[in-house]
Coordinates of N, CA and C in Angstrom, one line a residue:
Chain Y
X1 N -6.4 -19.8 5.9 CA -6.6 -18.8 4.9 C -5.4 -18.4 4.2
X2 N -5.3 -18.5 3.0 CA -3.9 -18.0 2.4 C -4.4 -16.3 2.0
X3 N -5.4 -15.7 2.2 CA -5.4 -14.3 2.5 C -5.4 -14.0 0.9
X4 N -4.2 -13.0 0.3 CA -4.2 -12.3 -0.8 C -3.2 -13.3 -1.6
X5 N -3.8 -13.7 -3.0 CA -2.6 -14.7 -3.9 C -2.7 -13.9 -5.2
X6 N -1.1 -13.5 -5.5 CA -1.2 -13.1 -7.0 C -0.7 -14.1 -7.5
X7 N -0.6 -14.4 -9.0 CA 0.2 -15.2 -10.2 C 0.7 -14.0 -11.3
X8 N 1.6 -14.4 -11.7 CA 2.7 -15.1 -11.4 C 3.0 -14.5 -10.7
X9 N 4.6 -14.6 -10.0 CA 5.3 -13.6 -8.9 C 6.2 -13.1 -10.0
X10 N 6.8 -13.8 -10.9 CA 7.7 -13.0 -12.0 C 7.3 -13.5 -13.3
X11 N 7.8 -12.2 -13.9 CA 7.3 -12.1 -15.5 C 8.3 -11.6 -16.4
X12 N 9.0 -11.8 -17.5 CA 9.4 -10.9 -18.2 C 8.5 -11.0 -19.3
X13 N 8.4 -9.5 -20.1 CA 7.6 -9.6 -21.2 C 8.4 -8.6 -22.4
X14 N 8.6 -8.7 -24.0 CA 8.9 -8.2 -24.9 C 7.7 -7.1 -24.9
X15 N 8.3 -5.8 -25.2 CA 7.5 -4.9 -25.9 C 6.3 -5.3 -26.8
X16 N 5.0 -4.9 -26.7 CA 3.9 -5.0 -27.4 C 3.2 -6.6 -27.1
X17 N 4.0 -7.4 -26.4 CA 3.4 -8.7 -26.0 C 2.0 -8.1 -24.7
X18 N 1.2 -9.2 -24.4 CA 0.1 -8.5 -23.5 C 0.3 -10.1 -22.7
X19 N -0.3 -9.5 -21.2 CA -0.3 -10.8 -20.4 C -1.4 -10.2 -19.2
X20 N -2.3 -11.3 -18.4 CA -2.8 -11.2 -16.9 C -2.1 -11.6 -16.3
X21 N -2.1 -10.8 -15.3 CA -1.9 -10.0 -13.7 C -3.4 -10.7 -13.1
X22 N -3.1 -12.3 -12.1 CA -5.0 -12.4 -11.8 C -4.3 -12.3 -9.8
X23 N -5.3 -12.3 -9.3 CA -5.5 -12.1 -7.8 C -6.5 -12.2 -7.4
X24 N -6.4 -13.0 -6.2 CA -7.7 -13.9 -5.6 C -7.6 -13.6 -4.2
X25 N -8.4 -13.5 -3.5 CA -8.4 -12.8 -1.9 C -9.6 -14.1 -1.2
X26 N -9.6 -15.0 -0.1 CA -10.4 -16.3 0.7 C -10.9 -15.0 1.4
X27 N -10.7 -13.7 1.8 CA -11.4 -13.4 3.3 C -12.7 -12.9 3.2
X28 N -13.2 -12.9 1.9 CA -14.9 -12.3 1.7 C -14.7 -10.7 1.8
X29 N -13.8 -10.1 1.2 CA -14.0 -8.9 1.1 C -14.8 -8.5 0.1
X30 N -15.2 -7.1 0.1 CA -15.8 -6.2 -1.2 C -15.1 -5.8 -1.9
X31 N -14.0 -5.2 -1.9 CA -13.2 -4.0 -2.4 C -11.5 -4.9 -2.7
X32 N -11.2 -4.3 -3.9 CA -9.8 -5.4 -4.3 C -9.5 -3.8 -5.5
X33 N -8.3 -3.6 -4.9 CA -7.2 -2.7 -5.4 C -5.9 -3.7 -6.4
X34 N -5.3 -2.4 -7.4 CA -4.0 -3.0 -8.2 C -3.5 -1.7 -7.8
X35 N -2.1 -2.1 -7.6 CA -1.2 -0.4 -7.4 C 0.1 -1.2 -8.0
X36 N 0.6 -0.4 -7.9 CA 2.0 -0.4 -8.9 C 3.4 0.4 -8.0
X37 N 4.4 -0.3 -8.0 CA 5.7 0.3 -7.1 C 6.3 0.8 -8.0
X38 N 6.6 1.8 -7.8 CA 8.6 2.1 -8.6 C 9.3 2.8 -7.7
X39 N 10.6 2.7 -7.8 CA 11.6 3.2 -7.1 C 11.7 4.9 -7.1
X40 N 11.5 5.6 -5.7 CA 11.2 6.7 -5.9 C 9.9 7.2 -6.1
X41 N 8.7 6.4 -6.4 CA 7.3 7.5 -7.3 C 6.5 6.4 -5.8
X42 N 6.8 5.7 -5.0 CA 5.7 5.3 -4.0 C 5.2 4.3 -5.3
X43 N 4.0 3.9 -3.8 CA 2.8 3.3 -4.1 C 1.4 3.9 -4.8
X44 N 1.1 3.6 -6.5 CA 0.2 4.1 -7.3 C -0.6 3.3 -7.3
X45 N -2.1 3.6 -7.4 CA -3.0 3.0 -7.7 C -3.4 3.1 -9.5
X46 N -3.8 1.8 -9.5 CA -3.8 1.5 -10.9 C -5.7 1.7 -11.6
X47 N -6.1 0.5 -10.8 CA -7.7 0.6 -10.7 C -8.0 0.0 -9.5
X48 N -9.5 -0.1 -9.2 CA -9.9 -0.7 -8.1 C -11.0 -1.3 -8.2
X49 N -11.7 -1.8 -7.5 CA -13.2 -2.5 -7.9 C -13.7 -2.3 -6.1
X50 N -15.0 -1.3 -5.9 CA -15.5 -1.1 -4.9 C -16.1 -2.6 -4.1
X51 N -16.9 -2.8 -5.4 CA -17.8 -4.5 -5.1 C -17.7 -5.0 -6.6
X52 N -17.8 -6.4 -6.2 CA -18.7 -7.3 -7.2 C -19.3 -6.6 -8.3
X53 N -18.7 -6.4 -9.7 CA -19.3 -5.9 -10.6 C -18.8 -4.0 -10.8
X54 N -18.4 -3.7 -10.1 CA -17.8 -2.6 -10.4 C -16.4 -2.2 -10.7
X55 N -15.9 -1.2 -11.6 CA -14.4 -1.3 -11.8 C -14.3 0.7 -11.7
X56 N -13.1 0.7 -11.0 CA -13.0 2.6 -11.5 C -11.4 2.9 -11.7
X57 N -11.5 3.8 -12.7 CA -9.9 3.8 -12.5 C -9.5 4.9 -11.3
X58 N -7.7 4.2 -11.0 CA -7.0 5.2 -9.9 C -6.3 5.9 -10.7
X59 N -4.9 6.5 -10.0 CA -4.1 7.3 -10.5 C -3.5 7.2 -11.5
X60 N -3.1 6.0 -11.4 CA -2.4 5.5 -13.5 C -3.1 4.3 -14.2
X61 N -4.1 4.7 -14.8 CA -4.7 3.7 -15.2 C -4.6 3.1 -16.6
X62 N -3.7 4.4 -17.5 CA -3.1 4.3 -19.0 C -2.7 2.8 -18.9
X63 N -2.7 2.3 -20.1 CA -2.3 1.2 -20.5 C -2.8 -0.3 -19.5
X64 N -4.0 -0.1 -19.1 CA -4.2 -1.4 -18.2 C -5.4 -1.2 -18.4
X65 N -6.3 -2.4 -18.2 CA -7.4 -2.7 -18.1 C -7.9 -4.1 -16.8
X66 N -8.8 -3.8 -16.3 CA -9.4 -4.8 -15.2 C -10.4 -5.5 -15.4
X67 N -10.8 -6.7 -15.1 CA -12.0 -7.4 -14.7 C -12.4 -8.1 -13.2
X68 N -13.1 -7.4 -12.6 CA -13.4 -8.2 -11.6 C -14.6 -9.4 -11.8
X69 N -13.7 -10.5 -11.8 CA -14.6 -11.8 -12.0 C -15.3 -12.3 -11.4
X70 N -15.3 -12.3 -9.8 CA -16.5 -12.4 -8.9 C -16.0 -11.8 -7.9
X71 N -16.5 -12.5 -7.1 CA -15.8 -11.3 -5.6 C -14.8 -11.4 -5.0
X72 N -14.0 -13.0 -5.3 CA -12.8 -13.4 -5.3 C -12.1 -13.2 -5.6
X73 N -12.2 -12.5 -6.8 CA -10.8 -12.2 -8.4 C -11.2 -10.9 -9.3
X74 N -10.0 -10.6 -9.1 CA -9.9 -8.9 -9.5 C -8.6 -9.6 -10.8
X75 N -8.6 -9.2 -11.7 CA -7.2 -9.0 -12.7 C -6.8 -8.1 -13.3
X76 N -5.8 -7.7 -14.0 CA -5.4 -6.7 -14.3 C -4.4 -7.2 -15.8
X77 N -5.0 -6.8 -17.3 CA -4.5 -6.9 -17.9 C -3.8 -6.1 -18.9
X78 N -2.5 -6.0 -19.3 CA -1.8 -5.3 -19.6 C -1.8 -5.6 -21.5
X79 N -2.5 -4.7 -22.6 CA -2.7 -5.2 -23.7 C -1.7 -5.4 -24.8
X80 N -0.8 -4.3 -24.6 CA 0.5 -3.8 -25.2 C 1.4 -3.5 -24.2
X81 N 2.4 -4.3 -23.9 CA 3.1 -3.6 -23.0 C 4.2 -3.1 -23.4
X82 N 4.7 -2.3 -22.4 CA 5.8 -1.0 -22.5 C 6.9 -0.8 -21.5
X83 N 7.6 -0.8 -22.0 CA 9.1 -0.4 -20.9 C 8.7 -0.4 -20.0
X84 N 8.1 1.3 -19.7 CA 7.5 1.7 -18.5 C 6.7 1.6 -18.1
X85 N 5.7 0.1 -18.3 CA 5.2 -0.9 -17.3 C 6.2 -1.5 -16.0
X86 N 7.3 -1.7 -16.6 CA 8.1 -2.4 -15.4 C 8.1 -2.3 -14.5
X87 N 7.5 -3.3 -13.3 CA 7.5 -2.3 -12.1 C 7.1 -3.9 -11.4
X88 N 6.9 -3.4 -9.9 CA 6.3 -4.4 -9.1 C 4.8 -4.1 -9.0
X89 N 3.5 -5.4 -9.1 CA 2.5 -4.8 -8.9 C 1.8 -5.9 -8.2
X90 N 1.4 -5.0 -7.0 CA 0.5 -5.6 -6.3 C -0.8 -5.6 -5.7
X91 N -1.5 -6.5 -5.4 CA -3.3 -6.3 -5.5 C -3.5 -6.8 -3.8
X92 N -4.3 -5.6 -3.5 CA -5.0 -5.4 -2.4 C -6.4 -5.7 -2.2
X93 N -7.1 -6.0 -1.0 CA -8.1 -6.6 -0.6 C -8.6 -5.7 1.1
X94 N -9.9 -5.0 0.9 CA -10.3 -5.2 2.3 C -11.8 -5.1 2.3
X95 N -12.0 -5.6 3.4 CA -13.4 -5.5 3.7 C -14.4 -4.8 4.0
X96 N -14.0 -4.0 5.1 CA -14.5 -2.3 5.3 C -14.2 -1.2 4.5
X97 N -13.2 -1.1 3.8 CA -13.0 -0.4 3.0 C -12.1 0.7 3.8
X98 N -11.6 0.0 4.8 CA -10.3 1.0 5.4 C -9.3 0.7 5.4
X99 N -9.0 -1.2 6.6 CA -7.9 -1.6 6.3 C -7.7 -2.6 5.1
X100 N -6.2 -2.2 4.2 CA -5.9 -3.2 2.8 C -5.1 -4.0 3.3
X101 N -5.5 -5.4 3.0 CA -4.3 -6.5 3.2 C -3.7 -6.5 1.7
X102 N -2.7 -7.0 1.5 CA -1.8 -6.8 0.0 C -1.6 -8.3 -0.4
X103 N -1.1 -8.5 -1.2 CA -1.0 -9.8 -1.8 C 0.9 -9.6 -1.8
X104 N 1.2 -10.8 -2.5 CA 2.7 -11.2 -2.2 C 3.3 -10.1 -3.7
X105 N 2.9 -9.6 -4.4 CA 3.5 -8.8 -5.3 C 3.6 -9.6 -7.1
X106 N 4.1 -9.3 -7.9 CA 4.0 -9.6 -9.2 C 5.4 -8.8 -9.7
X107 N 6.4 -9.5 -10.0 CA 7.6 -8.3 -11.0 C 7.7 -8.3 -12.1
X108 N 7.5 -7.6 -12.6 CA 7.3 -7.7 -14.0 C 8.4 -6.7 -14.9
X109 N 9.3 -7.1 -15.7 CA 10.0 -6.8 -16.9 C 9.3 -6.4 -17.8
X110 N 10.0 -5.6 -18.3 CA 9.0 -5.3 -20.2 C 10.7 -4.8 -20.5
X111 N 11.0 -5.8 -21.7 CA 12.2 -5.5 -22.4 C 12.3 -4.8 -23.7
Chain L
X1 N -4.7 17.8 -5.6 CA -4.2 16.5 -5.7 C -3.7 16.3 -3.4
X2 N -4.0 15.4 -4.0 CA -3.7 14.9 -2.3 C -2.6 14.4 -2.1
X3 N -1.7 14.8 -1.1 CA 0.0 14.7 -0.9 C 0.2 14.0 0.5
X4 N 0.8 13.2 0.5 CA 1.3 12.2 1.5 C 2.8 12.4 2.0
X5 N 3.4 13.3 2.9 CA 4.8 13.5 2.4 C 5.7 12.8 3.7
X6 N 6.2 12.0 3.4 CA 7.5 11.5 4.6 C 8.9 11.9 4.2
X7 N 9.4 11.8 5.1 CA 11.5 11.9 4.9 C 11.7 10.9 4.4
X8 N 12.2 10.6 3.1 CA 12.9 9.7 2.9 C 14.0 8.7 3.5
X9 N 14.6 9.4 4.5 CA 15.4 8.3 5.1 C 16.8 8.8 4.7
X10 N 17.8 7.6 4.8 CA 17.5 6.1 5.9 C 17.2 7.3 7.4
X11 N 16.8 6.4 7.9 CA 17.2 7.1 9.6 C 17.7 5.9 10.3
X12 N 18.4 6.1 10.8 CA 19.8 5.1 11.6 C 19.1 5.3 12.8
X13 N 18.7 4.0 13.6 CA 19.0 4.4 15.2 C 19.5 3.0 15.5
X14 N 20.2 3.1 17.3 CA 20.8 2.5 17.3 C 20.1 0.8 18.2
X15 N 20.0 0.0 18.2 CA 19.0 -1.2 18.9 C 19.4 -0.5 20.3
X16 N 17.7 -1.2 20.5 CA 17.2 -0.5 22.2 C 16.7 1.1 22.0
X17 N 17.0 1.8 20.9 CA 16.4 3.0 21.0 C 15.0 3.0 20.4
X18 N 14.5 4.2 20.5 CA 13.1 4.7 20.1 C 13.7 5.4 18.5
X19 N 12.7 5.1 17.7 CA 12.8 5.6 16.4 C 11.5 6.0 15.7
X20 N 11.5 7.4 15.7 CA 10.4 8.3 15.3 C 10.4 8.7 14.0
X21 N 9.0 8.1 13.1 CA 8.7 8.3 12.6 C 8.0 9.8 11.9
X22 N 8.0 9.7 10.6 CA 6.7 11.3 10.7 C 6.3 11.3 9.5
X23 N 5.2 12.1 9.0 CA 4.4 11.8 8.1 C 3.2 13.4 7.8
X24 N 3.3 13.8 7.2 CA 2.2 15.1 6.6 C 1.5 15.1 5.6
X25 N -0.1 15.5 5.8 CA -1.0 15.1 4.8 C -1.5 16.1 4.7
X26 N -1.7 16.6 3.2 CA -2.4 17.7 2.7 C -3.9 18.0 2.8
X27 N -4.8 16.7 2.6 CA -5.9 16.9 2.4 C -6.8 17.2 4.1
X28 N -7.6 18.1 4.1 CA -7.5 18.6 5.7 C -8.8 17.5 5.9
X29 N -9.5 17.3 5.0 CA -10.6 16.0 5.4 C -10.6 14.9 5.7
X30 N -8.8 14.2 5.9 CA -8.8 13.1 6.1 C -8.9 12.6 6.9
X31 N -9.6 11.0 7.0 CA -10.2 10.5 8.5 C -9.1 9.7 9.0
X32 N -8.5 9.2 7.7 CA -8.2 7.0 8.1 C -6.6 7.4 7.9
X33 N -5.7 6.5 9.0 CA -4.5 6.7 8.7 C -3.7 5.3 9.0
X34 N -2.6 5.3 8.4 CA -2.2 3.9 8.8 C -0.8 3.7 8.3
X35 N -0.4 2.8 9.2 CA 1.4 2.6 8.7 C 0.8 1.0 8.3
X36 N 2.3 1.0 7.2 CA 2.8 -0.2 6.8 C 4.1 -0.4 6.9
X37 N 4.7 -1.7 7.1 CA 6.2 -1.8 6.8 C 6.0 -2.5 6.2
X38 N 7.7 -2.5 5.1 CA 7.7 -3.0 3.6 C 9.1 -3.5 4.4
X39 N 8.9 -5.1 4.2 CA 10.6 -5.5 4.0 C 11.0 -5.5 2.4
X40 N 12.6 -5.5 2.2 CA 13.1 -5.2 1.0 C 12.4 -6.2 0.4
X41 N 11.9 -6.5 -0.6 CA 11.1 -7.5 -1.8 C 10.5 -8.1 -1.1
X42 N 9.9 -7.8 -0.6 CA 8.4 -7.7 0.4 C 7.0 -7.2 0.0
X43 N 6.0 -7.5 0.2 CA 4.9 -7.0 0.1 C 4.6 -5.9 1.6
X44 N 3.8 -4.9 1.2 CA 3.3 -3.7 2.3 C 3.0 -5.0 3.4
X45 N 3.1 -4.6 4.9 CA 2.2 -5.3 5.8 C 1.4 -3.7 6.8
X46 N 0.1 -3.8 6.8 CA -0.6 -3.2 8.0 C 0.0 -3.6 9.5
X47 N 0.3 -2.3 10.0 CA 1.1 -2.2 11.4 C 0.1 -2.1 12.4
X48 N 0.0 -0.5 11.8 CA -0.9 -0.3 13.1 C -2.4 0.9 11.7
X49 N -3.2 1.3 12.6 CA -4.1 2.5 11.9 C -4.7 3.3 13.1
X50 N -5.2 4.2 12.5 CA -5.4 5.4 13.6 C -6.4 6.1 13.3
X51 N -7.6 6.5 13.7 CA -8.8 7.1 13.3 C -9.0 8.9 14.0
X52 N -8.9 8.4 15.3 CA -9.0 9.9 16.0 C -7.9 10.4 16.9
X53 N -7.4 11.8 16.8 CA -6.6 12.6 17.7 C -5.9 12.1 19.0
X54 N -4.6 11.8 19.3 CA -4.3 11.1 20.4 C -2.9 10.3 20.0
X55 N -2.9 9.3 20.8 CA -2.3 8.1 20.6 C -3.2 7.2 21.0
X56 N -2.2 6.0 20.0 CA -2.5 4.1 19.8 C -1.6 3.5 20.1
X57 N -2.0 2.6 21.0 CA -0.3 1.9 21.3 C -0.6 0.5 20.6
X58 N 0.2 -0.4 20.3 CA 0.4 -1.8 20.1 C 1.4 -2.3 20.3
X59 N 1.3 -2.9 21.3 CA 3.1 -3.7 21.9 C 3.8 -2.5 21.6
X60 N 5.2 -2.8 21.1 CA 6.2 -1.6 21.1 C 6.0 -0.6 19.8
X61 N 4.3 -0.5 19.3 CA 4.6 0.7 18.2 C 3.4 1.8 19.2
X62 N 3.5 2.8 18.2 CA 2.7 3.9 19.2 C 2.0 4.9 18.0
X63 N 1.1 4.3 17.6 CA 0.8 5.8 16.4 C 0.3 7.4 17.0
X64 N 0.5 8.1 16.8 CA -0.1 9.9 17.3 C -0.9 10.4 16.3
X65 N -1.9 11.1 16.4 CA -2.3 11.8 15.0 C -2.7 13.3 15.7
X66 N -2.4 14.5 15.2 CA -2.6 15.3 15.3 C -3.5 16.1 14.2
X67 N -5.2 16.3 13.8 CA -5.6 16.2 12.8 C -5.6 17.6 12.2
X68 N -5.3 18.9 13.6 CA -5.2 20.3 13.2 C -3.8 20.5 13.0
X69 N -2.7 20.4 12.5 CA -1.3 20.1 12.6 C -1.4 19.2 11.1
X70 N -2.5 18.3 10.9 CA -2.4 17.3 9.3 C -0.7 16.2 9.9
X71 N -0.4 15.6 10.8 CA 1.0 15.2 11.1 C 0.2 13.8 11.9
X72 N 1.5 12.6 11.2 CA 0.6 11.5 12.1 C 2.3 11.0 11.8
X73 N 2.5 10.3 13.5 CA 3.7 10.1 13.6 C 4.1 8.1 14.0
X74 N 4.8 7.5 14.1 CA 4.6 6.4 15.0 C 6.1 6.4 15.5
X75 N 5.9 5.4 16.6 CA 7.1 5.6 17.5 C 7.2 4.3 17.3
X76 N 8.4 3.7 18.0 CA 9.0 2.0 17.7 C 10.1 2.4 19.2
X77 N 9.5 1.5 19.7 CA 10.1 1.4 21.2 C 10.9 0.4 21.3
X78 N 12.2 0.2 21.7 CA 12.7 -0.6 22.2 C 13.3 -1.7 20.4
X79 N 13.7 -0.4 19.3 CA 13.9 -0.9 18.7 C 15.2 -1.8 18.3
X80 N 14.5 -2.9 17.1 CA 15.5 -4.0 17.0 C 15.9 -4.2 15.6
X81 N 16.7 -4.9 15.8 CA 17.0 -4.9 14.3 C 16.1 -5.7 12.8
X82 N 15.5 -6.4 13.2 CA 14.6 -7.1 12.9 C 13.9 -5.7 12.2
X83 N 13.1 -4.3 12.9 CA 12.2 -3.6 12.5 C 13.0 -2.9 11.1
X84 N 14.3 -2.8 10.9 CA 14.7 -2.4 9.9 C 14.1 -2.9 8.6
X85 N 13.6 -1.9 7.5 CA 12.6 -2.0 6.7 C 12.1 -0.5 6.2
X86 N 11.2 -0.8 5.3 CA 10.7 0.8 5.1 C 9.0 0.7 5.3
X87 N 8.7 2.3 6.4 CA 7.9 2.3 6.5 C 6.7 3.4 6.1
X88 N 5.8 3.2 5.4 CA 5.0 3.9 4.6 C 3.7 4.2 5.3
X89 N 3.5 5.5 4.9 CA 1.8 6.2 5.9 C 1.1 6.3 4.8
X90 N 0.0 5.8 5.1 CA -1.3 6.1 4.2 C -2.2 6.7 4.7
X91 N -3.1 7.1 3.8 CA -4.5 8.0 4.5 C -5.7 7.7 3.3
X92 N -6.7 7.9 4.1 CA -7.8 7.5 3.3 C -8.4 9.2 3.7
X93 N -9.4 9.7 2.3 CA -10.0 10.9 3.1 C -11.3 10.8 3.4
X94 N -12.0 11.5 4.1 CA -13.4 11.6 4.0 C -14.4 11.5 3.0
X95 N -15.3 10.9 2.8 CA -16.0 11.0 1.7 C -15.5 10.0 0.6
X96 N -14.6 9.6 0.8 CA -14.1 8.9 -0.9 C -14.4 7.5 -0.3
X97 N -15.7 7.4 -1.0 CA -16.1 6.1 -0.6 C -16.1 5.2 -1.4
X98 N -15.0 5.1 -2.7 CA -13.9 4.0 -3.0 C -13.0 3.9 -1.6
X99 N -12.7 4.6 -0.8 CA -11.8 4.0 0.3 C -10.6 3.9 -0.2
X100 N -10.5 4.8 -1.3 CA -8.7 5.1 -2.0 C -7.4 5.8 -0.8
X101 N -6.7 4.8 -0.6 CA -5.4 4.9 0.0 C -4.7 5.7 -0.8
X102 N -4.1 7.1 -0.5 CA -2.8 7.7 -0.8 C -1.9 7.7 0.3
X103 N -1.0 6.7 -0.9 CA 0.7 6.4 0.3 C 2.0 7.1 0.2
X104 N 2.8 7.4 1.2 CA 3.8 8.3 1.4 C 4.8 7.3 0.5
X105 N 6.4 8.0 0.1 CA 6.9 7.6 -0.7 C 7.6 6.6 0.9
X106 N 7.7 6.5 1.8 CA 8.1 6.3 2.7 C 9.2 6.4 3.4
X107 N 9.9 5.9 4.4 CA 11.0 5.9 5.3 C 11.5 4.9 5.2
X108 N 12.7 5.2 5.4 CA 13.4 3.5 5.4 C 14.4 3.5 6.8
X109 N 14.1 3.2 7.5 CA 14.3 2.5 8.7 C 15.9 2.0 9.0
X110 N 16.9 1.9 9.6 CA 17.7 0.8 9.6 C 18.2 0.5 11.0
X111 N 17.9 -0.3 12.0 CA 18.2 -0.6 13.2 C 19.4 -0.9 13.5
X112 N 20.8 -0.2 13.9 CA 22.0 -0.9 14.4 C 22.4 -1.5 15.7
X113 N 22.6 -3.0 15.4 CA 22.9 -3.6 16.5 C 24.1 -3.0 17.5

C-alpha cells in the first residue's frame, strides 16, 4: 500500500497563474483533509470532505477550492494564486475519522 | 475558537534521558488526542493517540491525559538522537463529526548525543 500520494511535491507558480494540488489515499478511507504549514501559524486546515460526495470548508478556505473525485481523490485547486499561498500543503486520510495519516507534502512557491 | 497551546521549544535533552513533552487544550469537550512527529521536510507521522484519563504506553513513548486539568503530555524514554524532530498534539472535540483535528504550533525536540 503506498498509503497517502500527493503530486507534485514541488511547484513554483507566478502570481494569478492557477494549478491542482491532486491526492489519492489505497486504504479505503471516508474522510480526506487539505491543511496547509507555515512557519510559526502550525498546521491549518484548508477544506475537508467527510465522504464520497461531500466537501466543507476548514479554517482558511479563501482562495481554494476542492473536488472530491471519488473516494480515492480529494484535490485542491488554487484559481488565482497569491504570495501568500506559499506554503507547504498536505492532504490527509482516515478512516474512523480519528486517526489522519498524511501524505508526503506539496511546496509550493507563488512568486 | 479552539486553542491547542505547546512550548515552542527547542527543548535540549541529553541521549538516554527522558524528555517531557506538554500540551493544553481549550475546548473542555474534547475527546481524541494525539501526537505527531514532524522530521524537518517531513510529513506529520501519528505516534501515539489517547482517548481516556491515565496513561498509554508504546515501547519508549508514554502519552497522559489529564481531561479536568485540559493537559495531555508524552514522555520519550530512553531518548535518542534519532527522536530529534518536532512534535505536535492534536485534538479532535466531541461532537464535531467532521472529526476536525486542531494542531499545536508544536515542540521541537533536539536529542544530544
Amino acid at each position: 500500500n503506498a498509503g497517502v500520494t500527493q503530486t507534485p511535491k514541488f511547484q513554483v507558480l507566478k502570481t494569478g497563474q492557477s494549478m491542482t494540488l491532486q491526492c489519492a489515499q489505497d486504504m479505503n478511507h471516508n474522510s480526506m483533509y487539505w491543511y496547509r504549514q507555515d512557519p510559526g501559524m502550525g498546521l491549518r486546515l484548508i477544506y475537508y470532505s467527510a465522504s464520497e460526495g461531500t466537501t466543507d470548508k476548514g479554517e482558511v478556505p479563501n482562495g481554494y477550492n476542492v473536488s472530491r473525485l471519488n473516494k480515492r481523490e480529494f484535490s485542491l485547486r488554487l484559481e488565482s494564486a497569491a504570495p501568500s499561498q506559499t506554503s507547504v500543503y498536505f492532504c490527509a486520510s482516515t478512516a474512523s475519522g480519528y486517526e489522519q495519516y498524511f501524505g508526503p507534502g506539496t511546496r509550493l512557491t507563488v512568486t | 475558537q479552539k486553542e491547542v497551546e505547546q512550548n515552542s521549544g527547542p527543548l535540549s535533552v541529553p541521549e538516554g534521558a527522558i524528555a517531557s513533552l506538554n500540551c493544553t487544550y481549550s475546548d473542555r469537550v474534547s475527546q481524541s488526542f494525539f501526537w505527531y512527529r514532524q522530521y524537518s521536510g517531513k510529513s506529520p507521522e501519528l505516534i501515539m493517540s489517547i482517548y481516556s484519563n491515565g496513561d498509554k504506553e508504546d515501547g519508549r513513548f508514554t502519552a497522559q491525559l489529564n481531561k479536568a486539568s485540559q493537559y495531555v503530555s508524552l514522555l520519550i524514554r530512553d531518548s535518542q538522537p534519532s527522536d530529534s524532530a518536532t512534535y505536535l498534539c492534536a485534538v479532535i472535540a466531541s461532537g464535531a463529526g467532521s472529526y476536525q483535528l486542531t494542531f499545536g504550533k508544536g515542540t521541537k525536540l533536539s536529542v544530544i548525543p
